[in-house]
Tab-separated table of C-alpha atoms in Angstrom:
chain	number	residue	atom	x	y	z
A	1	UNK	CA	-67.472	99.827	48.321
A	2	UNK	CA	-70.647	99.106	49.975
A	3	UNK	CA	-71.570	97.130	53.434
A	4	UNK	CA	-73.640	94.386	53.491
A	5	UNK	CA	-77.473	94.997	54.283
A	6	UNK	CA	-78.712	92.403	56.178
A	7	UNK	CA	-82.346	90.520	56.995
A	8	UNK	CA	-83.282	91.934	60.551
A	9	UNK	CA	-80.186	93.156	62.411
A	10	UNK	CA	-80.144	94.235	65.953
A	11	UNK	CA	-81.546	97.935	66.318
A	12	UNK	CA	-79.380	99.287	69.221
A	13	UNK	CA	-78.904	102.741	70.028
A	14	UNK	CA	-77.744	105.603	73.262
A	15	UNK	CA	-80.861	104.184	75.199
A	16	UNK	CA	-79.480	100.724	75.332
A	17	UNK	CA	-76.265	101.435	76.312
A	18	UNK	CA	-77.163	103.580	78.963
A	19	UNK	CA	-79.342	100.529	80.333
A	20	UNK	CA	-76.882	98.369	80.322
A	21	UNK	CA	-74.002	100.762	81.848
A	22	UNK	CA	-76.784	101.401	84.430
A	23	UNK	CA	-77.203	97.822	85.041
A	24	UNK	CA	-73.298	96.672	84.845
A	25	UNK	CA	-72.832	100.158	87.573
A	26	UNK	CA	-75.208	98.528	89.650
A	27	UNK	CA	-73.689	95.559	91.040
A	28	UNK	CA	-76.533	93.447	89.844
A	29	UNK	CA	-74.652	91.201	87.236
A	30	UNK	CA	-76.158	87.867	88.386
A	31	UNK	CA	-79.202	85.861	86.439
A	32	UNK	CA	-81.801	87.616	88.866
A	33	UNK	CA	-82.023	91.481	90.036
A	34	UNK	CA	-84.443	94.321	89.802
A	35	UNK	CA	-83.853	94.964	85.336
A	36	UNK	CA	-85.349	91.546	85.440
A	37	UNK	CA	-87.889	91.912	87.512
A	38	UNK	CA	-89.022	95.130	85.922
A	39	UNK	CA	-88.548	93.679	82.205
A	40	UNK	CA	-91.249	90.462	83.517
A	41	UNK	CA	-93.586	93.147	84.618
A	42	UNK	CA	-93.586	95.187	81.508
A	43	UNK	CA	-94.046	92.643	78.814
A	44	UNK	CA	-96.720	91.272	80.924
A	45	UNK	CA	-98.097	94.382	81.196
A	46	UNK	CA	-97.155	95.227	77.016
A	47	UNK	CA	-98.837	91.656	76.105
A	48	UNK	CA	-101.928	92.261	78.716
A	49	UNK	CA	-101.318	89.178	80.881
A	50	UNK	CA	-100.827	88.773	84.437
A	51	UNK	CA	-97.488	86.727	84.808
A	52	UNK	CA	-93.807	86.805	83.268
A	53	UNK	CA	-90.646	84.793	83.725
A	54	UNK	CA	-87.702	86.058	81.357
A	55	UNK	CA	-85.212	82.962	80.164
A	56	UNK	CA	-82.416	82.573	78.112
A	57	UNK	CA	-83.959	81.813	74.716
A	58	UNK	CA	-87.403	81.384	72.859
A	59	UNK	CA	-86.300	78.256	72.715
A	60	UNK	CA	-86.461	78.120	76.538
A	61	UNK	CA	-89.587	79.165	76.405
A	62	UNK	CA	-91.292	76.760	74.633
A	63	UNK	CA	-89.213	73.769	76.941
A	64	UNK	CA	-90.720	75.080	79.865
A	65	UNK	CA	-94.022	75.819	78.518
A	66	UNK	CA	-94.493	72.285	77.520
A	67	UNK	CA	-93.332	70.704	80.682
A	68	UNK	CA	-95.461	73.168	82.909
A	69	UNK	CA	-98.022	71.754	81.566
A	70	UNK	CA	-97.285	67.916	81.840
A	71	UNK	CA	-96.806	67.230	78.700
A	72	UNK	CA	-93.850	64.228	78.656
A	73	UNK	CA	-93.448	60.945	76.776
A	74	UNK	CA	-96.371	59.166	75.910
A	75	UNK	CA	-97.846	62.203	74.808
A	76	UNK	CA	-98.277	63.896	71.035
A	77	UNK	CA	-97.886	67.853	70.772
A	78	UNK	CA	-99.405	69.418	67.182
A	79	UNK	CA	-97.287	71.576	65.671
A	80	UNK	CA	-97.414	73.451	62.377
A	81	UNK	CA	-94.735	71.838	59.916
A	82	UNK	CA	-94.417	75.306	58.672
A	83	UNK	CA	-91.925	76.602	61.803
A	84	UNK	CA	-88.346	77.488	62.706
A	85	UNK	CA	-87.018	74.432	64.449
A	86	UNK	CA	-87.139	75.345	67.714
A	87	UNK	CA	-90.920	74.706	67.780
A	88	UNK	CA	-90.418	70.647	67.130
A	89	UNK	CA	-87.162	70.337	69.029
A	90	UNK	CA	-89.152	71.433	72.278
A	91	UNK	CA	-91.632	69.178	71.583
A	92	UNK	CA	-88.753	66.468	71.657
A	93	UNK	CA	-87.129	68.086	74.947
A	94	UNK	CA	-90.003	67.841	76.864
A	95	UNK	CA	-89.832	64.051	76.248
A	96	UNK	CA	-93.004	63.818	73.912
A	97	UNK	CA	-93.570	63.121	70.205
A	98	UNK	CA	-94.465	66.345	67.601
A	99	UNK	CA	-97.288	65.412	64.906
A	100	UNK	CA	-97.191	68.237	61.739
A	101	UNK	CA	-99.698	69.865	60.588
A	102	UNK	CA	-99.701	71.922	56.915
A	103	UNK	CA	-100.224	75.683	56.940
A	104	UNK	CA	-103.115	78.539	55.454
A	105	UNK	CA	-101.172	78.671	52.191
A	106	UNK	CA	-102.420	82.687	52.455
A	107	UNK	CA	-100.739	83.861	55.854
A	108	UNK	CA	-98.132	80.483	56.686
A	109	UNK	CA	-99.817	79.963	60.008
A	110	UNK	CA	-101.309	76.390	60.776
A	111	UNK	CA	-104.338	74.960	58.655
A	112	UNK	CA	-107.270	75.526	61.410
A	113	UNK	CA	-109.523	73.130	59.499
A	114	UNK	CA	-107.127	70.716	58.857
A	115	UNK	CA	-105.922	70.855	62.494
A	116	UNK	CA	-109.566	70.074	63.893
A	117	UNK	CA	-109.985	66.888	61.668
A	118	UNK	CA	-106.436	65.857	63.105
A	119	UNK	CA	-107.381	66.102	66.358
A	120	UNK	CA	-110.625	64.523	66.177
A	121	UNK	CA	-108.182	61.868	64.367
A	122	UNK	CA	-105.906	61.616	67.200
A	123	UNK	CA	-108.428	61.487	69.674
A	124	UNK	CA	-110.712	58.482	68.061
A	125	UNK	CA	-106.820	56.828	68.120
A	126	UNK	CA	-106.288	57.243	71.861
A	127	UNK	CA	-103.335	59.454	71.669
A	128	UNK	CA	-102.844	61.489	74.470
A	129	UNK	CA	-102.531	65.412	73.066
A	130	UNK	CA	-100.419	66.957	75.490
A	131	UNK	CA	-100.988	70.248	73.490
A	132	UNK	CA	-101.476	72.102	70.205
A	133	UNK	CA	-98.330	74.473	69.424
A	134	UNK	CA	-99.805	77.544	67.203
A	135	UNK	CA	-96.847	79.901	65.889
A	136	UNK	CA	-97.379	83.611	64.949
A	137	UNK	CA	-95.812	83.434	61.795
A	138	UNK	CA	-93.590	86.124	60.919
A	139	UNK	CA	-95.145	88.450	63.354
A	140	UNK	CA	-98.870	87.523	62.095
A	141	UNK	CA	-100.956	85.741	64.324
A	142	UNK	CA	-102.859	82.771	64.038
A	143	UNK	CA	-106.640	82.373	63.722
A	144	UNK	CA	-107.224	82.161	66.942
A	145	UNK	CA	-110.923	83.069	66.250
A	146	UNK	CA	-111.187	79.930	64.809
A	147	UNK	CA	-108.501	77.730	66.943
A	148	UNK	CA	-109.085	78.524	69.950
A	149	UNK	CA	-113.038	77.134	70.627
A	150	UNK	CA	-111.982	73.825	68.763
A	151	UNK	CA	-108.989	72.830	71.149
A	152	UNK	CA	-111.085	74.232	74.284
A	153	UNK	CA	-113.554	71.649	72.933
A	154	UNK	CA	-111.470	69.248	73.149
A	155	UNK	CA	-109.828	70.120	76.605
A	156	UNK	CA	-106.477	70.484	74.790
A	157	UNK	CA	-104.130	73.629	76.366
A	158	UNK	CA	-102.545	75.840	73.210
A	159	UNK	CA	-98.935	77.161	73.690
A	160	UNK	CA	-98.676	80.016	71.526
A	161	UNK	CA	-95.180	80.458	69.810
A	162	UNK	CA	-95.283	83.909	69.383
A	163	UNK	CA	-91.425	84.198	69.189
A	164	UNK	CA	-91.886	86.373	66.745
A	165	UNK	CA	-94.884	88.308	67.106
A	166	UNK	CA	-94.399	90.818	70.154
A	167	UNK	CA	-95.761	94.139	69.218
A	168	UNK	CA	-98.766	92.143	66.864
A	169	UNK	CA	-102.463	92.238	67.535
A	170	UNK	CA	-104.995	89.893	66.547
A	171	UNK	CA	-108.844	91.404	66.199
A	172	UNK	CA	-106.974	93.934	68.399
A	173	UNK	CA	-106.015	91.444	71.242
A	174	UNK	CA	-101.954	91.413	71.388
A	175	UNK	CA	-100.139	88.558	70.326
A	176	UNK	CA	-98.815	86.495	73.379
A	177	UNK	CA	-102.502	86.330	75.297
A	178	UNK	CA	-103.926	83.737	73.476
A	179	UNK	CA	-102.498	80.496	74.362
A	180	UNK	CA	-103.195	79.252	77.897
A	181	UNK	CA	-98.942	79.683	77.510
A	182	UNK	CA	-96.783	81.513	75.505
A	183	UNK	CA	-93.891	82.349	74.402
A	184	UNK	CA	-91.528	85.068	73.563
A	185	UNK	CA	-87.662	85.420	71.931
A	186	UNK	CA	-85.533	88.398	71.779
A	187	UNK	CA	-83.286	86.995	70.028
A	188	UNK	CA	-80.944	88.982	68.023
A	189	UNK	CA	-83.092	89.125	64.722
A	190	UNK	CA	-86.577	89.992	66.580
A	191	UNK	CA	-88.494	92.623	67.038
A	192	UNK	CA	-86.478	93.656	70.444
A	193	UNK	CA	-83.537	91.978	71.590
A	194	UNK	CA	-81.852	90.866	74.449
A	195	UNK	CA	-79.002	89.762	72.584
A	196	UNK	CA	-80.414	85.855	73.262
A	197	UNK	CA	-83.213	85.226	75.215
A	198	UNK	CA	-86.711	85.013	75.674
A	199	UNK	CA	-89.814	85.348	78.445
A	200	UNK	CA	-93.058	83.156	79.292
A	201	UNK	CA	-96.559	84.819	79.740
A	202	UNK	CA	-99.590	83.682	80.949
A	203	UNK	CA	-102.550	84.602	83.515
A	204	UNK	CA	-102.227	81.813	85.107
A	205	UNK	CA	-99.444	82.422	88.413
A	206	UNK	CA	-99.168	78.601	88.749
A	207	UNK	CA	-97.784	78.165	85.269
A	208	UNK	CA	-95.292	80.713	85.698
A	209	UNK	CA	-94.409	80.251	89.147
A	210	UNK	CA	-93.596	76.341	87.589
A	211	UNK	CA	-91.706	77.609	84.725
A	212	UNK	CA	-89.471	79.740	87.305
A	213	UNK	CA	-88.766	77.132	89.857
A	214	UNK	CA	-87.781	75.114	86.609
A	215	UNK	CA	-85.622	77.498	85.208
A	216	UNK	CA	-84.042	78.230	88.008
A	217	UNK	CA	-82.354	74.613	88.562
A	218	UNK	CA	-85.526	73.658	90.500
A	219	UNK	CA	-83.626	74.791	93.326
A	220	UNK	CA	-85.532	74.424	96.433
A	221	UNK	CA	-86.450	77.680	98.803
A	222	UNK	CA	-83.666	76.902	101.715
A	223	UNK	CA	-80.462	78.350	102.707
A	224	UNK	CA	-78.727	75.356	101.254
A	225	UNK	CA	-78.779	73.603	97.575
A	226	UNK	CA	-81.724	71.159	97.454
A	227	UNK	CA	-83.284	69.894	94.483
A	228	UNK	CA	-85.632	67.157	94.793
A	229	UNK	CA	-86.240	67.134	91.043
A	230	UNK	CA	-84.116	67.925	87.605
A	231	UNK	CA	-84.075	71.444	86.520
A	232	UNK	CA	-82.364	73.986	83.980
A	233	UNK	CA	-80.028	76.717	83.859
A	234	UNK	CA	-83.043	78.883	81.926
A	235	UNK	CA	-82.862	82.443	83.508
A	236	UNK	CA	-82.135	85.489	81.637
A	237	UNK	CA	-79.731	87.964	83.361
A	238	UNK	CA	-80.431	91.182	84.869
A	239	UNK	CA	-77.904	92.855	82.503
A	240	UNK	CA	-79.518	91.776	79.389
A	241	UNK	CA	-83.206	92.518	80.757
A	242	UNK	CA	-81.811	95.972	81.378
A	243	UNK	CA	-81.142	96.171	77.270
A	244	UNK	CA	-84.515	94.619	76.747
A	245	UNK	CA	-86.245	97.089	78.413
A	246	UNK	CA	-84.200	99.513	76.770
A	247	UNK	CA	-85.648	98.364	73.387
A	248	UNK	CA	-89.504	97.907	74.861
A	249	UNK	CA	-89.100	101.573	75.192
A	250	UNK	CA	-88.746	101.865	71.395
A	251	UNK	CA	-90.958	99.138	70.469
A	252	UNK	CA	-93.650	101.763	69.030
A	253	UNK	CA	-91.255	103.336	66.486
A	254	UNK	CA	-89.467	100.160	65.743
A	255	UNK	CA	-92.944	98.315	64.637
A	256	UNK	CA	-93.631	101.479	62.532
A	257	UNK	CA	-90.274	101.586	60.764
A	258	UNK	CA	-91.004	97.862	60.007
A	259	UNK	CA	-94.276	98.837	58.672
A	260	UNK	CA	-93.297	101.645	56.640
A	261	UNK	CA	-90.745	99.315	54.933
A	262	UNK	CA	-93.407	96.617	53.712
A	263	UNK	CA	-95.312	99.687	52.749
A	264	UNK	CA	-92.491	100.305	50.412
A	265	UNK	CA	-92.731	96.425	49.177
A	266	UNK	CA	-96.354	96.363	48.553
A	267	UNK	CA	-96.258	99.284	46.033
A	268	UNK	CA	-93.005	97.926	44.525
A	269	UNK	CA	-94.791	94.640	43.889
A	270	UNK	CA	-98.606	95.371	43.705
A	271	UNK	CA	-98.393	95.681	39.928
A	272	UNK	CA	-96.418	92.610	39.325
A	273	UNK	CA	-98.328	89.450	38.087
A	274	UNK	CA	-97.760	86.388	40.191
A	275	UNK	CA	-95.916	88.089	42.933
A	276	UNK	CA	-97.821	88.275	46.943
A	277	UNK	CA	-96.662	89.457	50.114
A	278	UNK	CA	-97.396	86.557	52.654
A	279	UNK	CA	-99.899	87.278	55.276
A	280	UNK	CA	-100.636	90.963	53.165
A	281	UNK	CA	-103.561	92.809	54.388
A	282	UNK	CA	-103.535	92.505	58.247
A	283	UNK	CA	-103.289	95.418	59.423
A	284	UNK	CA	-102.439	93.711	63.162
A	285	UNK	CA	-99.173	91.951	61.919
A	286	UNK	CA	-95.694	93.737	63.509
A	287	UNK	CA	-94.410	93.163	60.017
A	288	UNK	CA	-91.302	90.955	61.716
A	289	UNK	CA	-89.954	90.046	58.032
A	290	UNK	CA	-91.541	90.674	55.033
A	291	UNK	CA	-92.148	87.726	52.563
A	292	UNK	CA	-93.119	87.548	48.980
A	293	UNK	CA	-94.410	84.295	47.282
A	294	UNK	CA	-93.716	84.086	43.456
A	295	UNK	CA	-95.964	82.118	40.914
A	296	UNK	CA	-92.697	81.296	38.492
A	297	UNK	CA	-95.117	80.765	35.680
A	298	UNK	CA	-96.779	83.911	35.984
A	299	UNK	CA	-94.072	86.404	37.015
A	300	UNK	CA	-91.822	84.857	34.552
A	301	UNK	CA	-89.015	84.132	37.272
A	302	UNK	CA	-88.450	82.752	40.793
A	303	UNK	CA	-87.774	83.830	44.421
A	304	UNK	CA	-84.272	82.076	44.778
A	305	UNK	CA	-83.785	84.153	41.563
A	306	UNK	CA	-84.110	87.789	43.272
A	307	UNK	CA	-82.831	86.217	46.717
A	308	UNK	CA	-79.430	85.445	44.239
A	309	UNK	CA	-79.906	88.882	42.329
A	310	UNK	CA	-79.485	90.764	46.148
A	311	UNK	CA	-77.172	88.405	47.065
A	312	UNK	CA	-74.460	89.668	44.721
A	313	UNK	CA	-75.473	92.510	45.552
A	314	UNK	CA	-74.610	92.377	48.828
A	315	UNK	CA	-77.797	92.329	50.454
A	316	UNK	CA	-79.334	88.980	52.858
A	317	UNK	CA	-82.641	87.486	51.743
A	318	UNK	CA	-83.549	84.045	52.726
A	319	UNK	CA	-85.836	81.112	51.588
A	320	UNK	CA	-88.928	80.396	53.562
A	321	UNK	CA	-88.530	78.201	56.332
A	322	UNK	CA	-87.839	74.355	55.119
A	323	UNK	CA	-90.666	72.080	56.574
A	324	UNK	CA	-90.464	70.377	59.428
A	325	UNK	CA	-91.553	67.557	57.701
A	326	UNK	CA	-88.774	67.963	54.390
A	327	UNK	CA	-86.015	67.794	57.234
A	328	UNK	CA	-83.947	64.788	57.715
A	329	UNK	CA	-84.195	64.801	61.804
A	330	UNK	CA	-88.223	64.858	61.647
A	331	UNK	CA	-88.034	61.987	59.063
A	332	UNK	CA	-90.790	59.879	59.279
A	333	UNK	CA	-92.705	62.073	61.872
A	334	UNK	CA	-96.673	61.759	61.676
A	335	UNK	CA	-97.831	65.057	59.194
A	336	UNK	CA	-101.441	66.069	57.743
A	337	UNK	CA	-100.034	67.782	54.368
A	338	UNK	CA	-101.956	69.510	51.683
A	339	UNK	CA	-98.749	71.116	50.212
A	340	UNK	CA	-99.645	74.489	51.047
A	341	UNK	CA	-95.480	74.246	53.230
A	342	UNK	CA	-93.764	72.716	50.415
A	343	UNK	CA	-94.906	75.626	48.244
A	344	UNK	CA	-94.259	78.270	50.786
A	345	UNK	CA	-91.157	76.783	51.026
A	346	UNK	CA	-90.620	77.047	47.353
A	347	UNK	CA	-91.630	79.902	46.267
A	348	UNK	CA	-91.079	82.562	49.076
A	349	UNK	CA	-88.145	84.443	50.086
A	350	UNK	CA	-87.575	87.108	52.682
A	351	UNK	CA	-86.640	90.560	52.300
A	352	UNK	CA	-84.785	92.844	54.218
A	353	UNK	CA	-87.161	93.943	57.067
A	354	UNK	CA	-84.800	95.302	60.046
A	355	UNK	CA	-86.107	98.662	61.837
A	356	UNK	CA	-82.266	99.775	61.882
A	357	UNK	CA	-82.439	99.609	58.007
A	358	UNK	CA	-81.576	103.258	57.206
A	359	UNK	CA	-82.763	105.532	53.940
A	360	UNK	CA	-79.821	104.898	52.125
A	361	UNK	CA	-80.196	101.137	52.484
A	362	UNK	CA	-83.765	100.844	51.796
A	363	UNK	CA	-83.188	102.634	48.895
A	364	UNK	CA	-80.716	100.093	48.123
A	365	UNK	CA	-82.775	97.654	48.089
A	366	UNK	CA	-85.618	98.814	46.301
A	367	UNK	CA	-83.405	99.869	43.568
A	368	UNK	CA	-81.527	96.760	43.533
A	369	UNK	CA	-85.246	94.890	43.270
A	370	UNK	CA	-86.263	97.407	40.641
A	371	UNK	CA	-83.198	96.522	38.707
A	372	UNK	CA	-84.012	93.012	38.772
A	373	UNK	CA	-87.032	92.934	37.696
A	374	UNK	CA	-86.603	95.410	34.546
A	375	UNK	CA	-85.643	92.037	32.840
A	376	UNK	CA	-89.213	91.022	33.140
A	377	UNK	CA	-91.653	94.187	32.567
């Protein structure tokens, strides 16, 4: 009998619990205490930027992000169509409308060029861009070489989603210090965890200092309740910040056992016609999951093929992310598509990438792989 090997499980260990028994021992079980407000210091510090505010989810995040800067109804935010659905959906919490925008068919993160002729699209129309949502896909970061002078030209504020991507760089810069914004999840599959949950950076204090007034029920700073405007229940407790910063500890040797296991993938597939790792080659990505893109007419089989190969074999893979604009509740939403997405989308599949994945079960996989494709060599 063997267990099931899953896509990125939670990588707990003697260091977390001891956190959190510190934590529960000290009396400080309520959504603020002093785990929090050393956990908002250290990613701040981890991601080089000079605020923090820890919430409840990525998802969160991204809310707050939006509506610290302004953006409401009447407003368009750009988002990459390529994108977990969190991305949109905050873009429709904050009140304002999400435009797509198709992906670098090479790494999945948004189409630079394609995103500067849609603003310069949007702009000759008179929408109002509220902002321009970048995600660090998979743990690889945008080009924010490229990005990053065209929407400052424009006067338009990024919001990096880098959900994903603590622990990447980018031309040696970490992920999380490019947008003006940005967020972070620690949600069970990520890099660390928190169980749920998630934390805003930025250098800008009045940004932050919005977002925590906001996720704090906008409660006003008086002995009583007073709330002059609608807020949210957002914060992240001090028991769970005490197991984040319990896994920050290990973020080093978690990023490196992630590494070392698309290490393992490249080799197995370098030789293989028609077969790429997405986003292969940068050296700055924290290797989050590992995806491979099949060309079915060159390999001589398909991704959902493996993905149902490991499946009976008790092991998780999963299809890339399905378009924002393939899904029913975006129906209809403005996009700028080249198909680079729909092929993605397609073609890839993710592998087994968790940094709790032991020897035995990487093995497992690998062989598993090896067996599958001994049909085709």
């Amino acid at each position: 009998m063997t267990s099931r090997i899953y896509l990125s499980p939670p990588d707990v260990g003697p260091l977390e619990d001891a956190y959190v028994r510190a934590a529960l021992r000290s009396g400080w079980v309520a959504p603020v205490g002093p785990e929090l407000d050393a956990f908002e210091r250290e990613i701040a510090d981890r991601v080089g930027t000079g605020y923090a505010v820890g919430v409840s989810s990525g998802t969160a995040a991204l809310h707050l992000a939006l509506l610290s800067l302004g953006v409401g109804p009447g407003q368009v935010v750009v988002v990459p169509t390529l994108t977990f659905v969190a991305t949109a959906n905050a873009v429709g919490y904050a009140g304002a409308r999400p435009v797509l925008v198709d992906v670098d068919p090479a790494t999945g993160n948004i189409d630079v060029g394609l995103l500067a002729e849609l603003l310069g699209r949007l702009r000759r129309a008179g929408e109002h861009i509220g902002a321009v949502m970048p995600v660090d896909m998979f743990g690889t970061c945008a080009d924010y070489a490229a990005l990053l002078p065209i929407c400052e030209a424009a006067g338009i504020p990024v919001v990096e989603d880098a959900a994903q991507a603590l622990g990447a760089t980018y031309q040696g810069r970490p992920a999380a210090s490019f947008g003006r914004i940005a967020a972070l999840s620690f949600n069970g599959n990520k890099i660390i965890t928190t169980s749920g949950g998630g934390m805003l950076v930025s250098d800008d204090a009045g940004l932050i200092d919005r977002c925590r007034h906001l996720a704090t029920q906008a409660r006003e700073p008086v002995a009583h309740y007073e709330h002059t405007e609608v807020g949210y229940n957002y914060r992240l407790s001090n028991v769970l910040a005490a197991l984040g910063r319990a896994q920050l500890r290990r973020l080093e040797e978690m990023l490196a056992r992630r590494r070392f296991l698309r290490e393992h993938y490249a080799k197995l597939f370098a030789a293989l016609p028609g077969v790429r790792l997405l986003a292969d080659g940068d050296p700055g990505s924290n290797c989050w999951l590992t995806s491979i893109i099949v060309d079915p007419e060159q390999a001589g089989w398909r991704a959902d093929e493996l993905g149902d190969h490991l499946g009976r074999h008790d092991i998780e893979t999963r299809p890339m992310w399905k378009p924002m604009h393939q899904q029913p509740v975006f129906a209809g939403t403005e996009s700028v598509l080249t198909g680079a997405a729909d092929l993605l989308f397609a073609n890839g599949l993710q592998l087994p990438s968790g940094s709790a994945l032991t020897e035995t079960q990487i093995q497992r996989v690998l062989d598993t792989i090896d067996e599958f494709l001994a049909a085709y060599r």
